[in-house]
């Protein structure tokens, strides 16, 4: 009976050794899977970062273009107002030129 007990113990020990080997193998596989997941995560992060940059660049271009358009409209408006004021000033100068000349001549002659 002793040999039968020894053979059972030996069988249990062999089974435990097999389980230990399987656990070591699984641990190795899990470590490899972690590395693969880490690489995939980094790749996805890089892709998302690039997409985010592209979106931000497009948005910035849209904002800049809108600002340029608005500035062009404002510039045109200011130019028109300036031309209008200049024409008004020129008209006032033309309308009052004779009177201004008379005033200057009168002032010079009095002195």
PDB file of N, CA and C in Angstrom:
ATOM      1  N   UNK A   1       0.779  -1.166   0.000  1.00  0.00           N
ATOM      2  CA  UNK A   1       0.000   0.000   0.000  1.00  0.00           C
ATOM      3  C   UNK A   1       0.844   1.262   0.000  1.00  0.00           C
ATOM      4  N   UNK A   2       1.951   1.139   0.536  1.00  0.00           N
ATOM      5  CA  UNK A   2       2.874   2.250   0.597  1.00  0.00           C
ATOM      6  C   UNK A   2       3.285   2.686  -0.801  1.00  0.00           C
ATOM      7  N   UNK A   3       3.499   1.720  -1.691  1.00  0.00           N
ATOM      8  CA  UNK A   3       3.880   2.085  -3.045  1.00  0.00           C
ATOM      9  C   UNK A   3       2.718   2.744  -3.767  1.00  0.00           C
ATOM     10  N   UNK A   4       1.518   2.343  -3.432  1.00  0.00           N
ATOM     11  CA  UNK A   4       0.342   2.958  -4.038  1.00  0.00           C
ATOM     12  C   UNK A   4       0.196   4.403  -3.563  1.00  0.00           C
ATOM     13  N   UNK A   5       0.463   4.638  -2.285  1.00  0.00           N
ATOM     14  CA  UNK A   5       0.398   5.983  -1.736  1.00  0.00           C
ATOM     15  C   UNK A   5       1.500   6.842  -2.346  1.00  0.00           C
ATOM     16  N   UNK A   6       2.682   6.237  -2.531  1.00  0.00           N
ATOM     17  CA  UNK A   6       3.783   6.973  -3.140  1.00  0.00           C
ATOM     18  C   UNK A   6       3.446   7.336  -4.574  1.00  0.00           C
ATOM     19  N   UNK A   7       2.822   6.422  -5.283  1.00  0.00           N
ATOM     20  CA  UNK A   7       2.486   6.702  -6.670  1.00  0.00           C
ATOM     21  C   UNK A   7       1.423   7.793  -6.755  1.00  0.00           C
ATOM     22  N   UNK A   8       0.487   7.822  -5.802  1.00  0.00           N
ATOM     23  CA  UNK A   8      -0.510   8.900  -5.776  1.00  0.00           C
ATOM     24  C   UNK A   8       0.163  10.222  -5.448  1.00  0.00           C
ATOM     25  N   UNK A   9       1.065  10.222  -4.517  1.00  0.00           N
ATOM     26  CA  UNK A   9       1.775  11.439  -4.139  1.00  0.00           C
ATOM     27  C   UNK A   9       2.605  11.918  -5.320  1.00  0.00           C
ATOM     28  N   UNK A  10       3.274  10.961  -5.989  1.00  0.00           N
ATOM     29  CA  UNK A  10       4.071  11.307  -7.153  1.00  0.00           C
ATOM     30  C   UNK A  10       3.179  11.899  -8.243  1.00  0.00           C
ATOM     31  N   UNK A  11       2.021  11.304  -8.438  1.00  0.00           N
ATOM     32  CA  UNK A  11       1.071  11.811  -9.430  1.00  0.00           C
ATOM     33  C   UNK A  11       0.604  13.220  -9.082  1.00  0.00           C
ATOM     34  N   UNK A  12       0.345  13.442  -7.801  1.00  0.00           N
ATOM     35  CA  UNK A  12      -0.099  14.773  -7.356  1.00  0.00           C
ATOM     36  C   UNK A  12       1.025  15.784  -7.569  1.00  0.00           C
ATOM     37  N   UNK A  13       2.254  15.359  -7.231  1.00  0.00           N
ATOM     38  CA  UNK A  13       3.388  16.266  -7.406  1.00  0.00           C
ATOM     39  C   UNK A  13       3.589  16.588  -8.881  1.00  0.00           C
ATOM     40  N   UNK A  14       3.466  15.588  -9.729  1.00  0.00           N
ATOM     41  CA  UNK A  14       3.606  15.815 -11.172  1.00  0.00           C
ATOM     42  C   UNK A  14       2.501  16.729 -11.694  1.00  0.00           C
ATOM     43  N   UNK A  15       1.296  16.514 -11.192  1.00  0.00           N
ATOM     44  CA  UNK A  15       0.176  17.381 -11.593  1.00  0.00           C
ATOM     45  C   UNK A  15       0.425  18.820 -11.151  1.00  0.00           C
ATOM     46  N   UNK A  16       0.919  18.977  -9.918  1.00  0.00           N
ATOM     47  CA  UNK A  16       1.221  20.312  -9.411  1.00  0.00           C
ATOM     48  C   UNK A  16       2.332  20.967 -10.218  1.00  0.00           C
ATOM     49  N   UNK A  17       3.356  20.156 -10.598  1.00  0.00           N
ATOM     50  CA  UNK A  17       4.429  20.689 -11.435  1.00  0.00           C
ATOM     51  C   UNK A  17       3.887  21.123 -12.794  1.00  0.00           C
ATOM     52  N   UNK A  18       2.963  20.317 -13.344  1.00  0.00           N
ATOM     53  CA  UNK A  18       2.336  20.674 -14.617  1.00  0.00           C
ATOM     54  C   UNK A  18       1.537  21.964 -14.486  1.00  0.00           C
ATOM     55  N   UNK A  19       0.790  22.100 -13.399  1.00  0.00           N
ATOM     56  CA  UNK A  19       0.020  23.323 -13.156  1.00  0.00           C
ATOM     57  C   UNK A  19       0.943  24.534 -13.014  1.00  0.00           C
ATOM     58  N   UNK A  20       2.048  24.318 -12.309  1.00  0.00           N
ATOM     59  CA  UNK A  20       3.011  25.412 -12.142  1.00  0.00           C
ATOM     60  C   UNK A  20       3.580  25.831 -13.492  1.00  0.00           C
ATOM     61  N   UNK A  21       3.897  24.855 -14.330  1.00  0.00           N
ATOM     62  CA  UNK A  21       4.398  25.165 -15.669  1.00  0.00           C
ATOM     63  C   UNK A  21       3.344  25.918 -16.474  1.00  0.00           C
ATOM     64  N   UNK A  22       2.081  25.460 -16.367  1.00  0.00           N
ATOM     65  CA  UNK A  22       0.987  26.138 -17.074  1.00  0.00           C
ATOM     66  C   UNK A  22       0.822  27.580 -16.580  1.00  0.00           C
ATOM     67  N   UNK A  23       0.929  27.763 -15.257  1.00  0.00           N
ATOM     68  CA  UNK A  23       0.817  29.118 -14.692  1.00  0.00           C
ATOM     69  C   UNK A  23       1.949  30.008 -15.200  1.00  0.00           C
ATOM     70  N   UNK A  24       3.167  29.442 -15.231  1.00  0.00           N
ATOM     71  CA  UNK A  24       4.297  30.221 -15.746  1.00  0.00           C
ATOM     72  C   UNK A  24       4.069  30.602 -17.205  1.00  0.00           C
ATOM     73  N   UNK A  25       3.563  29.644 -17.967  1.00  0.00           N
ATOM     74  CA  UNK A  25       3.275  29.902 -19.380  1.00  0.00           C
ATOM     75  C   UNK A  25       2.201  30.976 -19.519  1.00  0.00           C
ATOM     76  N   UNK A  26       1.145  30.871 -18.716  1.00  0.00           N
ATOM     77  CA  UNK A  26       0.075  31.872 -18.758  1.00  0.00           C
ATOM     78  C   UNK A  26       0.583  33.250 -18.335  1.00  0.00           C
ATOM     79  N   UNK A  27       1.431  33.279 -17.323  1.00  0.00           N
ATOM     80  CA  UNK A  27       2.009  34.559 -16.890  1.00  0.00           C
ATOM     81  C   UNK A  27       2.812  35.191 -18.012  1.00  0.00           C
ATOM     82  N   UNK A  28       3.553  34.386 -18.747  1.00  0.00           N
ATOM     83  CA  UNK A  28       4.318  34.882 -19.889  1.00  0.00           C
ATOM     84  C   UNK A  28       3.399  35.415 -20.971  1.00  0.00           C
ATOM     85  N   UNK A  29       2.323  34.680 -21.238  1.00  0.00           N
ATOM     86  CA  UNK A  29       1.371  35.112 -22.256  1.00  0.00           C
ATOM     87  C   UNK A  29       0.686  36.407 -21.837  1.00  0.00           C
ATOM     88  N   UNK A  30       0.334  36.497 -20.559  1.00  0.00           N
ATOM     89  CA  UNK A  30      -0.311  37.716 -20.045  1.00  0.00           C
ATOM     90  C   UNK A  30       0.645  38.907 -20.178  1.00  0.00           C
ATOM     91  N   UNK A  31       1.909  38.708 -19.871  1.00  0.00           N
ATOM     92  CA  UNK A  31       2.895  39.791 -20.001  1.00  0.00           C
ATOM     93  C   UNK A  31       3.003  40.232 -21.461  1.00  0.00           C
ATOM     94  N   UNK A  32       3.017  39.243 -22.391  1.00  0.00           N
ATOM     95  CA  UNK A  32       3.061  39.589 -23.809  1.00  0.00           C
ATOM     96  C   UNK A  32       1.815  40.367 -24.234  1.00  0.00           C
ATOM     97  N   UNK A  33       0.666  39.928 -23.742  1.00  0.00           N
ATOM     98  CA  UNK A  33      -0.589  40.615 -24.083  1.00  0.00           C
ATOM     99  C   UNK A  33      -0.586  42.045 -23.537  1.00  0.00           C
ATOM    100  N   UNK A  34      -0.039  42.232 -22.331  1.00  0.00           N
ATOM    101  CA  UNK A  34       0.054  43.574 -21.764  1.00  0.00           C
ATOM    102  C   UNK A  34       0.913  44.466 -22.646  1.00  0.00           C
ATOM    103  N   UNK A  35       2.042  43.911 -23.119  1.00  0.00           N
ATOM    104  CA  UNK A  35       2.915  44.686 -23.999  1.00  0.00           C
ATOM    105  C   UNK A  35       2.187  45.054 -25.288  1.00  0.00           C
ATOM    106  N   UNK A  36       1.468  44.090 -25.865  1.00  0.00           N
ATOM    107  CA  UNK A  36       0.734  44.346 -27.109  1.00  0.00           C
ATOM    108  C   UNK A  36      -0.341  45.410 -26.894  1.00  0.00           C
ATOM    109  N   UNK A  37      -1.064  45.295 -25.775  1.00  0.00           N
ATOM    110  CA  UNK A  37      -2.096  46.292 -25.468  1.00  0.00           C
ATOM    111  C   UNK A  37      -1.480  47.673 -25.272  1.00  0.00           C
ATOM    112  N   UNK A  38      -0.338  47.710 -24.614  1.00  0.00           N
ATOM    113  CA  UNK A  38       0.338  48.982 -24.403  1.00  0.00           C
ATOM    114  C   UNK A  38       0.740  49.606 -25.736  1.00  0.00           C
ATOM    115  N   UNK A  39       1.279  48.800 -26.638  1.00  0.00           N
ATOM    116  CA  UNK A  39       1.670  49.306 -27.957  1.00  0.00           C
ATOM    117  C   UNK A  39       0.445  49.798 -28.719  1.00  0.00           C
ATOM    118  N   UNK A  40      -0.639  49.022 -28.675  1.00  0.00           N
ATOM    119  CA  UNK A  40      -1.868  49.431 -29.366  1.00  0.00           C
ATOM    120  C   UNK A  40      -2.415  50.730 -28.781  1.00  0.00           C
ATOM    121  N   UNK A  41      -2.377  50.829 -27.447  1.00  0.00           N
ATOM    122  CA  UNK A  41      -2.877  52.054 -26.800  1.00  0.00           C
ATOM    123  C   UNK A  41      -2.047  53.259 -27.227  1.00  0.00           C
ATOM    124  N   UNK A  42      -0.742  53.101 -27.272  1.00  0.00           N
ATOM    125  CA  UNK A  42       0.131  54.213 -27.685  1.00  0.00           C
ATOM    126  C   UNK A  42      -0.164  54.595 -29.129  1.00  0.00           C
ATOM    127  N   UNK A  43      -0.348  53.599 -29.988  1.00  0.00           N
ATOM    128  CA  UNK A  43      -0.667  53.881 -31.398  1.00  0.00           C
ATOM    129  C   UNK A  43      -1.991  54.624 -31.515  1.00  0.00           C
ATOM    130  N   UNK A  44      -2.982  54.196 -30.763  1.00  0.00           N
ATOM    131  CA  UNK A  44      -4.286  54.861 -30.803  1.00  0.00           C
ATOM    132  C   UNK A  44      -4.176  56.290 -30.270  1.00  0.00           C
ATOM    133  N   UNK A  45      -3.401  56.463 -29.220  1.00  0.00           N
ATOM    134  CA  UNK A  45      -3.202  57.813 -28.668  1.00  0.00           C
ATOM    135  C   UNK A  45      -2.554  58.706 -29.721  1.00  0.00           C
ATOM    136  N   UNK A  46      -1.552  58.179 -30.414  1.00  0.00           N
ATOM    137  CA  UNK A  46      -0.886  58.955 -31.459  1.00  0.00           C
ATOM    138  C   UNK A  46      -1.859  59.324 -32.580  1.00  0.00           C
ATOM    139  N   UNK A  47      -2.705  58.369 -32.977  1.00  0.00           N
ATOM    140  CA  UNK A  47      -3.685  58.641 -34.038  1.00  0.00           C
ATOM    141  C   UNK A  47      -4.671  59.715 -33.595  1.00  0.00           C
ATOM    142  N   UNK A  48      -5.159  59.577 -32.357  1.00  0.00           N
ATOM    143  CA  UNK A  48      -6.122  60.559 -31.849  1.00  0.00           C
ATOM    144  C   UNK A  48      -5.475  61.941 -31.703  1.00  0.00           C
ATOM    145  N   UNK A  49      -4.227  61.952 -31.283  1.00  0.00           N
ATOM    146  CA  UNK A  49      -3.517  63.228 -31.162  1.00  0.00           C
ATOM    147  C   UNK A  49      -3.382  63.889 -32.524  1.00  0.00           C
ATOM    148  N   UNK A  50      -3.049  63.113 -33.533  1.00  0.00           N
ATOM    149  CA  UNK A  50      -2.911  63.655 -34.885  1.00  0.00           C
ATOM    150  C   UNK A  50      -4.257  64.176 -35.398  1.00  0.00           C
ATOM    151  N   UNK A  51      -5.330  63.404 -35.165  1.00  0.00           N
ATOM    152  CA  UNK A  51      -6.663  63.861 -35.587  1.00  0.00           C
ATOM    153  C   UNK A  51      -7.043  65.143 -34.864  1.00  0.00           C
ATOM    154  N   UNK A  52      -6.722  65.209 -33.574  1.00  0.00           N
ATOM    155  CA  UNK A  52      -7.028  66.408 -32.793  1.00  0.00           C
ATOM    156  C   UNK A  52      -6.270  67.612 -33.335  1.00  0.00           C
ATOM    157  N   UNK A  53      -5.015  67.396 -33.686  1.00  0.00           N
ATOM    158  CA  UNK A  53      -4.227  68.489 -34.264  1.00  0.00           C
ATOM    159  C   UNK A  53      -4.822  68.947 -35.583  1.00  0.00           C
ATOM    160  N   UNK A  54      -5.228  67.992 -36.418  1.00  0.00           N
ATOM    161  CA  UNK A  54      -5.827  68.347 -37.704  1.00  0.00           C
ATOM    162  C   UNK A  54      -7.101  69.148 -37.496  1.00  0.00           C
ATOM    163  N   UNK A  55      -7.938  68.674 -36.559  1.00  0.00           N
ATOM    164  CA  UNK A  55      -9.190  69.392 -36.292  1.00  0.00           C
ATOM    165  C   UNK A  55      -8.910  70.791 -35.755  1.00  0.00           C
ATOM    166  N   UNK A  56      -7.942  70.906 -34.858  1.00  0.00           N
ATOM    167  CA  UNK A  56      -7.606  72.214 -34.285  1.00  0.00           C
ATOM    168  C   UNK A  56      -7.057  73.147 -35.363  1.00  0.00           C
ATOM    169  N   UNK A  57      -6.251  72.592 -36.257  1.00  0.00           N
ATOM    170  CA  UNK A  57      -5.690  73.402 -37.345  1.00  0.00           C
ATOM    171  C   UNK A  57      -6.803  73.904 -38.261  1.00  0.00           C
ATOM    172  N   UNK A  58      -7.731  73.017 -38.623  1.00  0.00           N
ATOM    173  CA  UNK A  58      -8.849  73.435 -39.484  1.00  0.00           C
ATOM    174  C   UNK A  58      -9.694  74.493 -38.796  1.00  0.00           C
ATOM    175  N   UNK A  59      -9.955  74.299 -37.509  1.00  0.00           N
ATOM    176  CA  UNK A  59     -10.756  75.275 -36.766  1.00  0.00           C
ATOM    177  C   UNK A  59     -10.041  76.619 -36.705  1.00  0.00           C
ATOM    178  N   UNK A  60      -8.726  76.573 -36.469  1.00  0.00           N
ATOM    179  CA  UNK A  60      -7.949  77.817 -36.426  1.00  0.00           C
ATOM    180  C   UNK A  60      -7.975  78.511 -37.781  1.00  0.00           C
ATOM    181  N   UNK A  61      -7.852  77.728 -38.861  1.00  0.00           N
ATOM    182  CA  UNK A  61      -7.916  78.324 -40.201  1.00  0.00           C
ATOM    183  C   UNK A  61      -9.270  78.971 -40.443  1.00  0.00           C
ATOM    184  N   UNK A  62     -10.339  78.298 -40.003  1.00  0.00           N
ATOM    185  CA  UNK A  62     -11.685  78.870 -40.164  1.00  0.00           C
ATOM    186  C   UNK A  62     -11.812  80.181 -39.393  1.00  0.00           C
ATOM    187  N   UNK A  63     -11.295  80.189 -38.176  1.00  0.00           N
ATOM    188  CA  UNK A  63     -11.372  81.407 -37.357  1.00  0.00           C
ATOM    189  C   UNK A  63     -10.569  82.530 -38.006  1.00  0.00           C
ATOM    190  N   UNK A  64      -9.375  82.186 -38.491  1.00  0.00           N
ATOM    191  CA  UNK A  64      -8.527  83.203 -39.141  1.00  0.00           C
ATOM    192  C   UNK A  64      -9.201  83.741 -40.396  1.00  0.00           C
ATOM    193  N   UNK A  65      -9.771  82.844 -41.206  1.00  0.00           N
ATOM    194  CA  UNK A  65     -10.439  83.295 -42.435  1.00  0.00           C
ATOM    195  C   UNK A  65     -11.638  84.179 -42.117  1.00  0.00           C
ATOM    196  N   UNK A  66     -12.409  83.791 -41.088  1.00  0.00           N
ATOM    197  CA  UNK A  66     -13.556  84.614 -40.695  1.00  0.00           C
ATOM    198  C   UNK A  66     -13.085  85.984 -40.213  1.00  0.00           C
ATOM    199  N   UNK A  67     -11.986  85.993 -39.455  1.00  0.00           N
ATOM    200  CA  UNK A  67     -11.443  87.264 -38.964  1.00  0.00           C
ATOM    201  C   UNK A  67     -10.952  88.133 -40.114  1.00  0.00           C
ATOM    202  N   UNK A  68     -10.308  87.504 -41.093  1.00  0.00           N
ATOM    203  CA  UNK A  68      -9.837  88.257 -42.265  1.00  0.00           C
ATOM    204  C   UNK A  68     -11.015  88.878 -43.008  1.00  0.00           C
ATOM    205  N   UNK A  69     -12.075  88.092 -43.197  1.00  0.00           N
ATOM    206  CA  UNK A  69     -13.259  88.605 -43.898  1.00  0.00           C
ATOM    207  C   UNK A  69     -13.873  89.766 -43.140  1.00  0.00           C
ATOM    208  N   UNK A  70     -13.989  89.604 -41.827  1.00  0.00           N
ATOM    209  CA  UNK A  70     -14.568  90.665 -40.999  1.00  0.00           C
ATOM    210  C   UNK A  70     -13.688  91.911 -41.053  1.00  0.00           C
ATOM    211  N   UNK A  71     -12.368  91.709 -40.994  1.00  0.00           N
ATOM    212  CA  UNK A  71     -11.446  92.852 -41.056  1.00  0.00           C
ATOM    213  C   UNK A  71     -11.529  93.545 -42.411  1.00  0.00           C
ATOM    214  N   UNK A  72     -11.689  92.765 -43.475  1.00  0.00           N
ATOM    215  CA  UNK A  72     -11.801  93.371 -44.807  1.00  0.00           C
ATOM    216  C   UNK A  72     -13.073  94.212 -44.907  1.00  0.00           C
ATOM    217  N   UNK A  73     -14.171  93.704 -44.373  1.00  0.00           N
ATOM    218  CA  UNK A  73     -15.430  94.452 -44.385  1.00  0.00           C
ATOM    219  C   UNK A  73     -15.282  95.740 -43.569  1.00  0.00           C
ATOM    220  N   UNK A  74     -14.695  95.626 -42.382  1.00  0.00           N
ATOM    221  CA  UNK A  74     -14.497  96.810 -41.540  1.00  0.00           C
ATOM    222  C   UNK A  74     -13.574  97.821 -42.221  1.00  0.00           C
ATOM    223  N   UNK A  75     -12.526  97.329 -42.854  1.00  0.00           N
ATOM    224  CA  UNK A  75     -11.595  98.209 -43.555  1.00  0.00           C
ATOM    225  C   UNK A  75     -12.295  98.958 -44.670  1.00  0.00           C
ATOM    226  N   UNK A  76     -13.112  98.265 -45.423  1.00  0.00           N
ATOM    227  CA  UNK A  76     -13.862  98.897 -46.514  1.00  0.00           C
ATOM    228  C   UNK A  76     -14.818  99.958 -45.960  1.00  0.00           C
ATOM    229  N   UNK A  77     -15.462  99.622 -44.849  1.00  0.00           N
ATOM    230  CA  UNK A  77     -16.391 100.563 -44.215  1.00  0.00           C
ATOM    231  C   UNK A  77     -15.656 101.821 -43.753  1.00  0.00           C
ATOM    232  N   UNK A  78     -14.503 101.620 -43.114  1.00  0.00           N
ATOM    233  CA  UNK A  78     -13.708 102.752 -42.637  1.00  0.00           C
ATOM    234  C   UNK A  78     -13.206 103.590 -43.806  1.00  0.00           C
ATOM    235  N   UNK A  79     -12.783 102.928 -44.875  1.00  0.00           N
ATOM    236  CA  UNK A  79     -12.312 103.650 -46.061  1.00  0.00           C
ATOM    237  C   UNK A  79     -13.431 104.504 -46.653  1.00  0.00           C
ATOM    238  N   UNK A  80     -14.633 103.928 -46.751  1.00  0.00           N
ATOM    239  CA  UNK A  80     -15.765 104.688 -47.294  1.00  0.00           C
ATOM    240  C   UNK A  80     -16.083 105.886 -46.406  1.00  0.00           C
ATOM    241  N   UNK A  81     -16.090 105.651 -45.078  1.00  0.00           N
ATOM    242  CA  UNK A  81     -16.370 106.763 -44.167  1.00  0.00           C
ATOM    243  C   UNK A  81     -15.300 107.839 -44.278  1.00  0.00           C
ATOM    244  N   UNK A  82     -14.044 107.417 -44.412  1.00  0.00           N
ATOM    245  CA  UNK A  82     -12.945 108.386 -44.560  1.00  0.00           C
ATOM    246  C   UNK A  82     -13.093 109.193 -45.830  1.00  0.00           C
ATOM    247  N   UNK A  83     -13.422 108.530 -46.931  1.00  0.00           N
ATOM    248  CA  UNK A  83     -13.608 109.243 -48.195  1.00  0.00           C
ATOM    249  C   UNK A  83     -14.777 110.215 -48.103  1.00  0.00           C
ATOM    250  N   UNK A  84     -15.837 109.785 -47.436  1.00  0.00           N
ATOM    251  CA  UNK A  84     -17.009 110.643 -47.271  1.00  0.00           C
ATOM    252  C   UNK A  84     -16.646 111.881 -46.451  1.00  0.00           C
ATOM    253  N   UNK A  85     -15.926 111.690 -45.354  1.00  0.00           N
ATOM    254  CA  UNK A  85     -15.521 112.815 -44.505  1.00  0.00           C
ATOM    255  C   UNK A  85     -14.566 113.746 -45.267  1.00  0.00           C
ATOM    256  N   UNK A  86     -13.665 113.153 -46.025  1.00  0.00           N
ATOM    257  CA  UNK A  86     -12.731 113.954 -46.816  1.00  0.00           C
ATOM    258  C   UNK A  86     -13.475 114.800 -47.837  1.00  0.00           C
ATOM    259  N   UNK A  87     -14.463 114.191 -48.491  1.00  0.00           N
ATOM    260  CA  UNK A  87     -15.266 114.941 -49.463  1.00  0.00           C
ATOM    261  C   UNK A  87     -16.033 116.057 -48.775  1.00  0.00           C
ATOM    262  N   UNK A  88     -16.543 115.798 -47.574  1.00  0.00           N
ATOM    263  CA  UNK A  88     -17.275 116.815 -46.815  1.00  0.00           C
ATOM    264  C   UNK A  88     -16.347 117.972 -46.437  1.00  0.00           C
ATOM    265  N   UNK A  89     -15.136 117.626 -45.987  1.00  0.00           N
ATOM    266  CA  UNK A  89     -14.163 118.665 -45.613  1.00  0.00           C
ATOM    267  C   UNK A  89     -13.766 119.489 -46.842  1.00  0.00           C
ATOM    268  N   UNK A  90     -13.528 118.793 -47.944  1.00  0.00           N
ATOM    269  CA  UNK A  90     -13.156 119.498 -49.188  1.00  0.00           C
ATOM    270  C   UNK A  90     -14.280 120.424 -49.628  1.00  0.00           C
ATOM    271  N   UNK A  91     -15.516 119.930 -49.481  1.00  0.00           N
ATOM    272  CA  UNK A  91     -16.671 120.748 -49.851  1.00  0.00           C
ATOM    273  C   UNK A  91     -16.756 121.989 -48.960  1.00  0.00           C
ATOM    274  N   UNK A  92     -16.513 121.816 -47.669  1.00  0.00           N
ATOM    275  CA  UNK A  92     -16.532 122.959 -46.738  1.00  0.00           C
ATOM    276  C   UNK A  92     -15.432 123.951 -47.073  1.00  0.00           C
ATOM    277  N   UNK A  93     -14.249 123.413 -47.409  1.00  0.00           N
ATOM    278  CA  UNK A  93     -13.136 124.303 -47.785  1.00  0.00           C
ATOM    279  C   UNK A  93     -13.508 125.082 -49.040  1.00  0.00           C
ATOM    280  N   UNK A  94     -14.038 124.379 -50.042  1.00  0.00           N
ATOM    281  CA  UNK A  94     -14.409 125.039 -51.293  1.00  0.00           C
ATOM    282  C   UNK A  94     -15.502 126.088 -51.058  1.00  0.00           C
ATOM    283  N   UNK A  95     -16.477 125.754 -50.203  1.00  0.00           N
ATOM    284  CA  UNK A  95     -17.600 126.663 -49.970  1.00  0.00           C
ATOM    285  C   UNK A  95     -17.158 127.919 -49.219  1.00  0.00           C
ATOM    286  N   UNK A  96     -16.181 127.789 -48.336  1.00  0.00           N
ATOM    287  CA  UNK A  96     -15.782 128.919 -47.489  1.00  0.00           C
ATOM    288  C   UNK A  96     -14.440 129.523 -47.881  1.00  0.00           C
ATOM    289  N   UNK A  97     -13.908 129.127 -49.031  1.00  0.00           N
ATOM    290  CA  UNK A  97     -12.585 129.595 -49.438  1.00  0.00           C
ATOM    291  C   UNK A  97     -12.550 131.112 -49.628  1.00  0.00           C
ATOM    292  N   UNK A  98     -13.524 131.617 -50.360  1.00  0.00           N
ATOM    293  CA  UNK A  98     -13.531 133.069 -50.629  1.00  0.00           C
ATOM    294  C   UNK A  98     -13.625 133.872 -49.333  1.00  0.00           C
ATOM    295  N   UNK A  99     -14.485 133.420 -48.426  1.00  0.00           N
ATOM    296  CA  UNK A  99     -14.633 134.125 -47.151  1.00  0.00           C
ATOM    297  C   UNK A  99     -13.341 134.051 -46.337  1.00  0.00           C
ATOM    298  N   UNK A 100     -12.661 132.916 -46.374  1.00  0.00           N
ATOM    299  CA  UNK A 100     -11.396 132.768 -45.640  1.00  0.00           C
ATOM    300  C   UNK A 100     -10.336 133.694 -46.218  1.00  0.00           C
ATOM    301  N   UNK A 101     -10.280 133.789 -47.530  1.00  0.00           N
ATOM    302  CA  UNK A 101      -9.305 134.677 -48.169  1.00  0.00           C
ATOM    303  C   UNK A 101      -9.598 136.121 -47.775  1.00  0.00           C
ATOM    304  N   UNK A 102     -10.873 136.518 -47.810  1.00  0.00           N
ATOM    305  CA  UNK A 102     -11.243 137.887 -47.432  1.00  0.00           C
ATOM    306  C   UNK A 102     -10.833 138.172 -45.992  1.00  0.00           C
ATOM    307  N   UNK A 103     -11.053 137.195 -45.113  1.00  0.00           N
ATOM    308  CA  UNK A 103     -10.715 137.360 -43.704  1.00  0.00           C
ATOM    309  C   UNK A 103      -9.204 137.524 -43.519  1.00  0.00           C
ATOM    310  N   UNK A 104      -8.422 136.729 -44.240  1.00  0.00           N
ATOM    311  CA  UNK A 104      -6.965 136.818 -44.131  1.00  0.00           C
ATOM    312  C   UNK A 104      -6.485 138.145 -44.677  1.00  0.00           C
ATOM    313  N   UNK A 105      -7.003 138.560 -45.828  1.00  0.00           N
ATOM    314  CA  UNK A 105      -6.601 139.855 -46.403  1.00  0.00           C
ATOM    315  C   UNK A 105      -6.964 140.976 -45.458  1.00  0.00           C
ATOM    316  N   UNK A 106      -8.163 140.903 -44.877  1.00  0.00           N
ATOM    317  CA  UNK A 106      -8.604 141.950 -43.955  1.00  0.00           C
ATOM    318  C   UNK A 106      -7.698 141.987 -42.731  1.00  0.00           C
ATOM    319  N   UNK A 107      -7.340 140.837 -42.216  1.00  0.00           N
ATOM    320  CA  UNK A 107      -6.488 140.773 -41.035  1.00  0.00           C
ATOM    321  C   UNK A 107      -5.100 141.314 -41.359  1.00  0.00           C
ATOM    322  N   UNK A 108      -4.576 140.971 -42.532  1.00  0.00           N
ATOM    323  CA  UNK A 108      -3.232 141.434 -42.918  1.00  0.00           C
ATOM    324  C   UNK A 108      -3.238 142.949 -43.135  1.00  0.00           C
ATOM    325  N   UNK A 109      -4.284 143.468 -43.754  1.00  0.00           N
ATOM    326  CA  UNK A 109      -4.336 144.899 -44.025  1.00  0.00           C
ATOM    327  C   UNK A 109      -4.496 145.724 -42.757  1.00  0.00           C
ATOM    328  N   UNK A 110      -5.148 145.147 -41.751  1.00  0.00           N
ATOM    329  CA  UNK A 110      -5.330 145.858 -40.474  1.00  0.00           C
ATOM    330  C   UNK A 110      -4.031 145.938 -39.704  1.00  0.00           C
ATOM    331  N   UNK A 111      -3.163 145.016 -39.944  1.00  0.00           N
ATOM    332  CA  UNK A 111      -1.949 144.971 -39.153  1.00  0.00           C
ATOM    333  C   UNK A 111      -0.925 145.878 -39.669  1.00  0.00           C
TER     334      UNK A 111
END
